[in-house]
GROMACS .gro file of C-alpha atoms in nm:
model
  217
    1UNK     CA    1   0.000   0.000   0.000
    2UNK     CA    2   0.207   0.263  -0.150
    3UNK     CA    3  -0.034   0.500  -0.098
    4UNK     CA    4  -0.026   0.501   0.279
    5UNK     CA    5   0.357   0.655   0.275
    6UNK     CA    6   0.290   0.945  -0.024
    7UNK     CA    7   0.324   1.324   0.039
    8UNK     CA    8   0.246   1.472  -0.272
    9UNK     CA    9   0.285   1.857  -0.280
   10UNK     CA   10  -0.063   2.021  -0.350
   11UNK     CA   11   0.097   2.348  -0.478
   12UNK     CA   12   0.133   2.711  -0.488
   13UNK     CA   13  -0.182   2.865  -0.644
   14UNK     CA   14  -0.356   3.019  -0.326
   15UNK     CA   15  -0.720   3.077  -0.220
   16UNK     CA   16  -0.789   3.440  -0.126
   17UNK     CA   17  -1.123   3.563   0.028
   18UNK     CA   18  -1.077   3.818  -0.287
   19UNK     CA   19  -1.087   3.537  -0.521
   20UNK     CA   20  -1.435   3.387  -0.404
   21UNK     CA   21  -1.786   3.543  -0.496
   22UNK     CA   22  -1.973   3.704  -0.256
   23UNK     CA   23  -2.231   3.435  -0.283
   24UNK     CA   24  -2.097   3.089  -0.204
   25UNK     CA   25  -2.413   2.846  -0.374
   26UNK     CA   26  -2.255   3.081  -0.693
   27UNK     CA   27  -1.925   3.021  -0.628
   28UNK     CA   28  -1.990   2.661  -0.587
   29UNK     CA   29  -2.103   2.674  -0.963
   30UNK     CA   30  -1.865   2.808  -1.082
   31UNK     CA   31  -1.573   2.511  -0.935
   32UNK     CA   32  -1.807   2.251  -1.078
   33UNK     CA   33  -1.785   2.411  -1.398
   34UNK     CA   34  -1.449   2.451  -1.370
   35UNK     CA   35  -1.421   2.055  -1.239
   36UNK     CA   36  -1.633   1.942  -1.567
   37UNK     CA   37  -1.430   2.184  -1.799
   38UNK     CA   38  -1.097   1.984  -1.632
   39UNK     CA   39  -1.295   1.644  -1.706
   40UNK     CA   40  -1.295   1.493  -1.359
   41UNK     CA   41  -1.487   1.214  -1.343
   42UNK     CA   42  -1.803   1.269  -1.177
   43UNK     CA   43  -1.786   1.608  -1.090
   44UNK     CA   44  -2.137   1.646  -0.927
   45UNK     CA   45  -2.035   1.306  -0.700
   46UNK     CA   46  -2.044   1.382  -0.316
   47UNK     CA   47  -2.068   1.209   0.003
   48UNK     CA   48  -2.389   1.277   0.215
   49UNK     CA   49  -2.336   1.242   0.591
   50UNK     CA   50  -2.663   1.207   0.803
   51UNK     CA   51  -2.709   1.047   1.136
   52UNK     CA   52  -2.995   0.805   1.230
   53UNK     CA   53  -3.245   0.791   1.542
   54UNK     CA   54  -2.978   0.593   1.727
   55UNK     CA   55  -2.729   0.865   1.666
   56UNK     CA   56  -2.477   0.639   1.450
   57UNK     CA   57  -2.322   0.808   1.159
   58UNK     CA   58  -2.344   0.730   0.766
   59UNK     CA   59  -2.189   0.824   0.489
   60UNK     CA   60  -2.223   0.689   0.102
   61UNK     CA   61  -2.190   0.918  -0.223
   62UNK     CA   62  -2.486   1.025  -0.400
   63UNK     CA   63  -2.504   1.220  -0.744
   64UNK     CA   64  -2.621   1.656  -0.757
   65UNK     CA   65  -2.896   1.643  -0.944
   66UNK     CA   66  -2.985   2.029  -0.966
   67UNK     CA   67  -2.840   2.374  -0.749
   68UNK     CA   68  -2.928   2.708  -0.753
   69UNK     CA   69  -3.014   2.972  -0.469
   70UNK     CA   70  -3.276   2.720  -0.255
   71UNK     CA   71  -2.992   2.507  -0.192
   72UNK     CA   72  -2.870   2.165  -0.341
   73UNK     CA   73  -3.062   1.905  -0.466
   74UNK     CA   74  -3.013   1.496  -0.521
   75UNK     CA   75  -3.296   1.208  -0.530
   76UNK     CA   76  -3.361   0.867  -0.364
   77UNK     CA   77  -3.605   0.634  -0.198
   78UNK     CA   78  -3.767   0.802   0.095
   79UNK     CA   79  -3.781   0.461   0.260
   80UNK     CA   80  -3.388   0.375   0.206
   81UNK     CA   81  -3.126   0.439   0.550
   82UNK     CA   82  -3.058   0.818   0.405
   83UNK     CA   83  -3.394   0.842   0.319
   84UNK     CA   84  -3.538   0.695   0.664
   85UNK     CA   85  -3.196   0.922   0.879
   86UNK     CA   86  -3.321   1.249   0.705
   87UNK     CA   87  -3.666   1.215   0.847
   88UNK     CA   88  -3.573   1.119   1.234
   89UNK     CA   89  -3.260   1.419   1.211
   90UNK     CA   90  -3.273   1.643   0.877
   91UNK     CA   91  -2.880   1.755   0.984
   92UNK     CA   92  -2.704   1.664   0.679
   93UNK     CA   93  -2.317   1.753   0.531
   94UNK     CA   94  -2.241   1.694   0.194
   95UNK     CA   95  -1.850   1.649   0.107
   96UNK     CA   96  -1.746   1.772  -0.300
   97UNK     CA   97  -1.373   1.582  -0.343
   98UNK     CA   98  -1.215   1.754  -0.697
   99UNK     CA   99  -0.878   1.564  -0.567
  100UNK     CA  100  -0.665   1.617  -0.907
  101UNK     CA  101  -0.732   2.015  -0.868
  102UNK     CA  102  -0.621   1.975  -0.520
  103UNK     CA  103  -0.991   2.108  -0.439
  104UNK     CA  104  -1.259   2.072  -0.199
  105UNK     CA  105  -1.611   2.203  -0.121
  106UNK     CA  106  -1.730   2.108   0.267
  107UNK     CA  107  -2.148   2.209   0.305
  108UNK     CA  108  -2.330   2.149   0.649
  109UNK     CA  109  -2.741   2.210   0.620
  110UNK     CA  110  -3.062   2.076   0.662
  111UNK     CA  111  -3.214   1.847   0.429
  112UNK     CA  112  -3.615   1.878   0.306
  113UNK     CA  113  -3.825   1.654   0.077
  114UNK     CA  114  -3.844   1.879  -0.236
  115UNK     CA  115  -4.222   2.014  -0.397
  116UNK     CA  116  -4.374   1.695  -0.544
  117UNK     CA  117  -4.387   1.878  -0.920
  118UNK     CA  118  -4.009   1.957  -0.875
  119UNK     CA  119  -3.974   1.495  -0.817
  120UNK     CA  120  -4.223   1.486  -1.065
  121UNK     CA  121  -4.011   1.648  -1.297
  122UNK     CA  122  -3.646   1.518  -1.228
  123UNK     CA  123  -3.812   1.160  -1.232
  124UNK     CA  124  -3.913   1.236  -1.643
  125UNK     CA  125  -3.587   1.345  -1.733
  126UNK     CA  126  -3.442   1.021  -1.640
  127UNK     CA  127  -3.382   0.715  -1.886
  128UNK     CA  128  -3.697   0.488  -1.890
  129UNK     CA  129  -3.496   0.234  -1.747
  130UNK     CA  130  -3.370   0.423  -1.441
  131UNK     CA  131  -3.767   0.557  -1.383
  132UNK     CA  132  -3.805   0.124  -1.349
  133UNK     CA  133  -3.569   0.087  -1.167
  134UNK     CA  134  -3.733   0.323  -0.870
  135UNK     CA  135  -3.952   0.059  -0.863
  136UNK     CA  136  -3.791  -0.265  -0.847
  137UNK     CA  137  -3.594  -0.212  -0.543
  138UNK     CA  138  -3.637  -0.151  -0.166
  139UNK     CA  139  -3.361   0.007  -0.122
  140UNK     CA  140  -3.132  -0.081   0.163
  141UNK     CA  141  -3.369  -0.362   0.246
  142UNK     CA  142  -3.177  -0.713   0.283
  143UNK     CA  143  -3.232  -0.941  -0.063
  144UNK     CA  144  -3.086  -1.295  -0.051
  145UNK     CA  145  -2.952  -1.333  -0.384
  146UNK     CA  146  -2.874  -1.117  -0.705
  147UNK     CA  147  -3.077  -1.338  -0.915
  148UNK     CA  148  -3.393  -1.235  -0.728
  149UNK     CA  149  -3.328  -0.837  -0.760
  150UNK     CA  150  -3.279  -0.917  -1.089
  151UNK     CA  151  -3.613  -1.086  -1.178
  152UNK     CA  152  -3.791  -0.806  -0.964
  153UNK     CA  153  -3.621  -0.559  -1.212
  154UNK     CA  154  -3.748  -0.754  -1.490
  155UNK     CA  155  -4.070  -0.771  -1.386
  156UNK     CA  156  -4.094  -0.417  -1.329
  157UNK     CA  157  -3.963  -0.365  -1.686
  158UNK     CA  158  -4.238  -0.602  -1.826
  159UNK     CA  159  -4.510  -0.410  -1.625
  160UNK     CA  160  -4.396  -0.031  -1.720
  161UNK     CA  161  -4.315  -0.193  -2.122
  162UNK     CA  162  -4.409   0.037  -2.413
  163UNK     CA  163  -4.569   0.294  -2.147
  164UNK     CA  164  -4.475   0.588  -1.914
  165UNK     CA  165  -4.325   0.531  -1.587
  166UNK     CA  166  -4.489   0.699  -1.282
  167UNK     CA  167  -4.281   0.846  -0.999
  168UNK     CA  168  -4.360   0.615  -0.666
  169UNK     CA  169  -4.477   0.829  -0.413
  170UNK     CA  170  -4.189   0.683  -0.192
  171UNK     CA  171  -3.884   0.839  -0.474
  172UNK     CA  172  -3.791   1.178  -0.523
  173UNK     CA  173  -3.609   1.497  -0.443
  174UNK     CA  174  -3.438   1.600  -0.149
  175UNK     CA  175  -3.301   2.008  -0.128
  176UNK     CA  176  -2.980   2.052   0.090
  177UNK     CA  177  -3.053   2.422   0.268
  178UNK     CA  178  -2.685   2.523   0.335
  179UNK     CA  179  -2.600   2.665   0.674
  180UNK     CA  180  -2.230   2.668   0.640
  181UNK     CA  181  -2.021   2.605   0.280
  182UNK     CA  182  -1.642   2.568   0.317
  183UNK     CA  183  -1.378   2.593   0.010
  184UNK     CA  184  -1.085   2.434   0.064
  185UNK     CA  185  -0.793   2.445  -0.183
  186UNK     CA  186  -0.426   2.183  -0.110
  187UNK     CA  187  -0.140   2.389  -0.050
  188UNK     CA  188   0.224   2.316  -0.028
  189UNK     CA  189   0.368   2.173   0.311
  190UNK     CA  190   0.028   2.109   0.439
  191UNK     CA  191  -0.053   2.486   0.479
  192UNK     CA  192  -0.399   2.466   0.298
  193UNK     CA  193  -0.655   2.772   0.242
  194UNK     CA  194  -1.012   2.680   0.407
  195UNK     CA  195  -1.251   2.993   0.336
  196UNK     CA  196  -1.607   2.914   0.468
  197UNK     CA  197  -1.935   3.051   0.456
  198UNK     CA  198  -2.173   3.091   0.779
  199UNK     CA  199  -2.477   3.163   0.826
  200UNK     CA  200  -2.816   3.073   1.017
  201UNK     CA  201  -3.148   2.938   0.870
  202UNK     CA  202  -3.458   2.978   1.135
  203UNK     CA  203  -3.707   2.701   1.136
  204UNK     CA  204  -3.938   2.856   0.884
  205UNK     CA  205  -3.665   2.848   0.624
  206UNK     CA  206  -3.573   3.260   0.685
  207UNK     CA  207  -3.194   3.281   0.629
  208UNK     CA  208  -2.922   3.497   0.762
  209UNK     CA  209  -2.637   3.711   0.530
  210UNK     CA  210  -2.343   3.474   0.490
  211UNK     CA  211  -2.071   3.552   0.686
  212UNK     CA  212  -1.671   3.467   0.560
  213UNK     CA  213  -1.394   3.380   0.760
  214UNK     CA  214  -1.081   3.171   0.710
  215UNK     CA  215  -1.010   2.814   0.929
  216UNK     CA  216  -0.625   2.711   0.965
  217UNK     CA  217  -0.548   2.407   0.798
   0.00000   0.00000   0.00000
């Protein structure tokens, strides 16, 4: 394990507060543009955090599906462990890793089940297949072999053949309301720039101005 002993130098090119919008859901498009112009593979990949009822932490990587100024957005099965964790604690974190630029993007929030017309219409962009697949699988639910998700796929397929797919009512949208956004760009000798964004979100979705500061590494 090679990897264990590296210590690869991250670089010179710096991270000023001068070089980051004023708005950080803005700025935050503008590094995953800049992640798809360098090709990374990906580039909307990130790992949700949540914590269930009993307080135990997960993580697993789930795909953007959709930002702008309400916050981020990414779908699933309300009934799955992220699904089933957002509903008994909606504190969520969502970790952006553009490792080959050396580049990070750290978000805290609260997670909400998106309007049903905004699932409604994510679910009919997707390939007809994918829209079946919502179907054919309780997710995170124990299966004993491969074979039988399988034939509960293909039965699904034979049922939704040569017609539109319905969204379930247990699949759609979640919206990530950032509290907190943190950029975080590799520097040489460990001495990294962390810029983050703070701000407070009242129960009835009011926010606060974002407030800047800079972390040590």
């Amino acid at each position: 394990m090679d990897s264990l002993n590296r210590h690869e130098d991250y670089g010179q090119e710096s991270l000023d507060e001068t070089h980051l919008l004023g708005d950080p859901i803005e700025q935050f498009k503008n590094w995953l543009r800049e992640a798809e112009a360098a090709e990374i593979y990906e580039p909307n990949a990130f790992v949700l955090g949540t914590v269930d009822e009993e307080h135990h932490p997960r993580t697993r990587t789930v795909l953007l599906k959709g930002v702008d100024e309400r916050g981020f957005f990414f779908a699933t099965n309300y009934l799955s462990r992220k699904g089933e964790a957002v509903a008994a604690n909606n504190n969520v974190s969502a970790t952006f890793g553009w490792y080959s630029m050396y580049r990070q993007v750290l978000i805290q929030g609260i997670a909400e089940k998106a309007v049903a017309a905004e699932s409604d219409e994510y679910h009919a962009s997707r390939p007809h297949d994918s829209q079946v697949a919502a179907w054919s699988s309780q997710q995170s639910q124990p299966i004993d072999t491969r074979a039988e998700l399988d034939a509960q796929y293909e039965q699904a397929l034979a049922k939704f053949e040569n017609t539109d797919v319905p969204r379930p009512d247990y699949w759609g949208m979640y919206r990530i309301i950032p509290t907190r956004i943190e950029f975080w760009k590799g520097r040489t000798n460990r001495m990294h720039d962390r810029i983050e964004f703070v701000r407070n979100v009242t129960a009835d979705g009011v926010a606060s101005e974002w407030k800047v500061q800079r972390l040590q590494p």
